[in-house]
C-alpha positions as a printed Julia matrix, in Angstrom:
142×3 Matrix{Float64}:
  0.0    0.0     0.0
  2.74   2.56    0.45
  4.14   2.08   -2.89
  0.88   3.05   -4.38
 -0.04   7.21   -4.92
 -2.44   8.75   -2.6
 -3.81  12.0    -2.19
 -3.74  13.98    1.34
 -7.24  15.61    2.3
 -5.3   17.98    4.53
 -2.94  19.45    2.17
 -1.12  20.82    5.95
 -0.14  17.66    6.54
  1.93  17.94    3.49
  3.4   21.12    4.87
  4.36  19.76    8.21
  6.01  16.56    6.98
  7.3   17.9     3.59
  6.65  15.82    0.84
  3.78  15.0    -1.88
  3.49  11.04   -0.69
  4.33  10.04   -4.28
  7.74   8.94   -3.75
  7.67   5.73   -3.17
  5.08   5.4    -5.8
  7.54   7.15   -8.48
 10.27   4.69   -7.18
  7.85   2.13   -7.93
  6.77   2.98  -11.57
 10.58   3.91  -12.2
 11.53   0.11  -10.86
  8.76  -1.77  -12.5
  9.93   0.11  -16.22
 13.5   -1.28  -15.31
 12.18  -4.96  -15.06
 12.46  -5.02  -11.08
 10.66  -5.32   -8.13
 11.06  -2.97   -5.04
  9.88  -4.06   -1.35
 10.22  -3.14    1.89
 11.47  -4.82    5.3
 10.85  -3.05    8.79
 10.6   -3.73   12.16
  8.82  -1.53   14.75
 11.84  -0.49   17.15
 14.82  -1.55   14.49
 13.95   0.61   11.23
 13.06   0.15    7.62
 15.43  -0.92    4.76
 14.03  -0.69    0.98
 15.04  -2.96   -1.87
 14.54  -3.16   -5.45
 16.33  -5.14   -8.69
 16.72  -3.91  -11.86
 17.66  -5.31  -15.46
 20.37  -3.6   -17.27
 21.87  -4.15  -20.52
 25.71  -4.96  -20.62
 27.34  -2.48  -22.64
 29.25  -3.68  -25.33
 32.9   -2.85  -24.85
 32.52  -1.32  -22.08
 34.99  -3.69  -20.26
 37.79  -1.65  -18.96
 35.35   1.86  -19.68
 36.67   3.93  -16.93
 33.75   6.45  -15.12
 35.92   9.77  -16.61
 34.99   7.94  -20.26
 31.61   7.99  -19.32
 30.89  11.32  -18.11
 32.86  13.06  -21.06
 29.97  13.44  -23.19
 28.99  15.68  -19.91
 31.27  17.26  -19.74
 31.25  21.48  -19.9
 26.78  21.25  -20.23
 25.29  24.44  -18.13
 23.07  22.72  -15.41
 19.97  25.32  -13.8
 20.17  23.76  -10.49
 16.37  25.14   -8.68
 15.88  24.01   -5.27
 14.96  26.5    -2.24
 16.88  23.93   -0.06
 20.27  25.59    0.18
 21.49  22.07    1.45
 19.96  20.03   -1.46
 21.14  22.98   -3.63
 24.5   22.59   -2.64
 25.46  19.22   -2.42
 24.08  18.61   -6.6
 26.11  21.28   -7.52
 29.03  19.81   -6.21
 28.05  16.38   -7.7
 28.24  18.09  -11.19
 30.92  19.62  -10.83
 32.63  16.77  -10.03
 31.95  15.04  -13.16
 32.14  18.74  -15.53
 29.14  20.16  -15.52
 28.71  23.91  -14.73
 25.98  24.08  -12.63
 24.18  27.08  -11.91
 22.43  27.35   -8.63
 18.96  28.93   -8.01
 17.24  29.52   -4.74
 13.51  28.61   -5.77
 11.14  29.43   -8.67
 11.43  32.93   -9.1
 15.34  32.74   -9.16
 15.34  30.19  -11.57
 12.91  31.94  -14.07
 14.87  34.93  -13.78
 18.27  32.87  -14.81
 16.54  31.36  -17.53
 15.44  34.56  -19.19
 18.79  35.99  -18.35
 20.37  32.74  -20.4
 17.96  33.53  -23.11
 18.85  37.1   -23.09
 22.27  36.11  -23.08
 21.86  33.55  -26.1
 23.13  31.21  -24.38
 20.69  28.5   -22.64
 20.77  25.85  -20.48
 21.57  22.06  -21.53
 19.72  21.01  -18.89
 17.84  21.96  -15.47
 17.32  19.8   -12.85
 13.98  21.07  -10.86
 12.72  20.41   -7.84
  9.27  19.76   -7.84
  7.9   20.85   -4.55
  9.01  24.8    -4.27
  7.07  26.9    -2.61
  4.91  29.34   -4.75
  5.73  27.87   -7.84
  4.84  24.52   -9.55
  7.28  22.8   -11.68
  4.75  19.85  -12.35
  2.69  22.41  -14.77
């Protein structure tokens, strides 16, 4: 059952614990399109510990591909990074960097329109943006 969406009557309650509920139901859909199964072990007292398999393809020749190979076609691509978590913010930009990206940061919805039309402006746009759906005031679902 809590791998399955739901919707909240009191939309507080999605305030005061922060979140939609549709994680583990996005998990789900994203784990079932892989060819897997995810599940869930807990024990009242001890804590919970989530599982899932997945099918991959091998890669051909990729034997000896080292992880610098694999993020060179990454490499240099202008990341919008909107989150108004400053922590969440903060620790994806340093993931991109760390594999070449330039990410640049925005604190929430307004700041990341404004860099967009700024990129625009600029003629130079993002290659990607990596949006976090649950800002305050703005919705990037729509």
């Amino acid at each position: 059952m809590i791998f399955e969406p739901f919707t909240q009557v009191d939309c507080s309650l999605t305030r005061r614990y922060a979140g939609t509920g549709l994680g583990l139901a996005i998990s789900t859909r994203i784990v079932r399109l892989l060819g897997g199964n995810i599940w869930v072990e807990s024990e009242l007292g001890s804590g919970t510990t989530f599982h899932f398999t997945a099918r991959f393809r091998s890669l051909e020749g990729a034997k000896g591909l080292t992880a610098d190979a694999m993020y060179n076609d990454l490499a240099g691509l202008s990341v919008l990074v909107a989150d108004d978590n400053e922590k969440n913010r903060e620790v994806l930009r340093k993931q991109l960097e760390m594999i070449g990206m330039r990410p640049v940061p925005a604190e929430g919805g307004a700041a990341a329109l404004s860099a967009l039309e700024r990129a625009r402006e600029n003629g130079v746009p993002f290659d990607l943006a990596v949006v976090d759906a649950g800002m305050p005031g703005v919705s990037a679902l729509t």
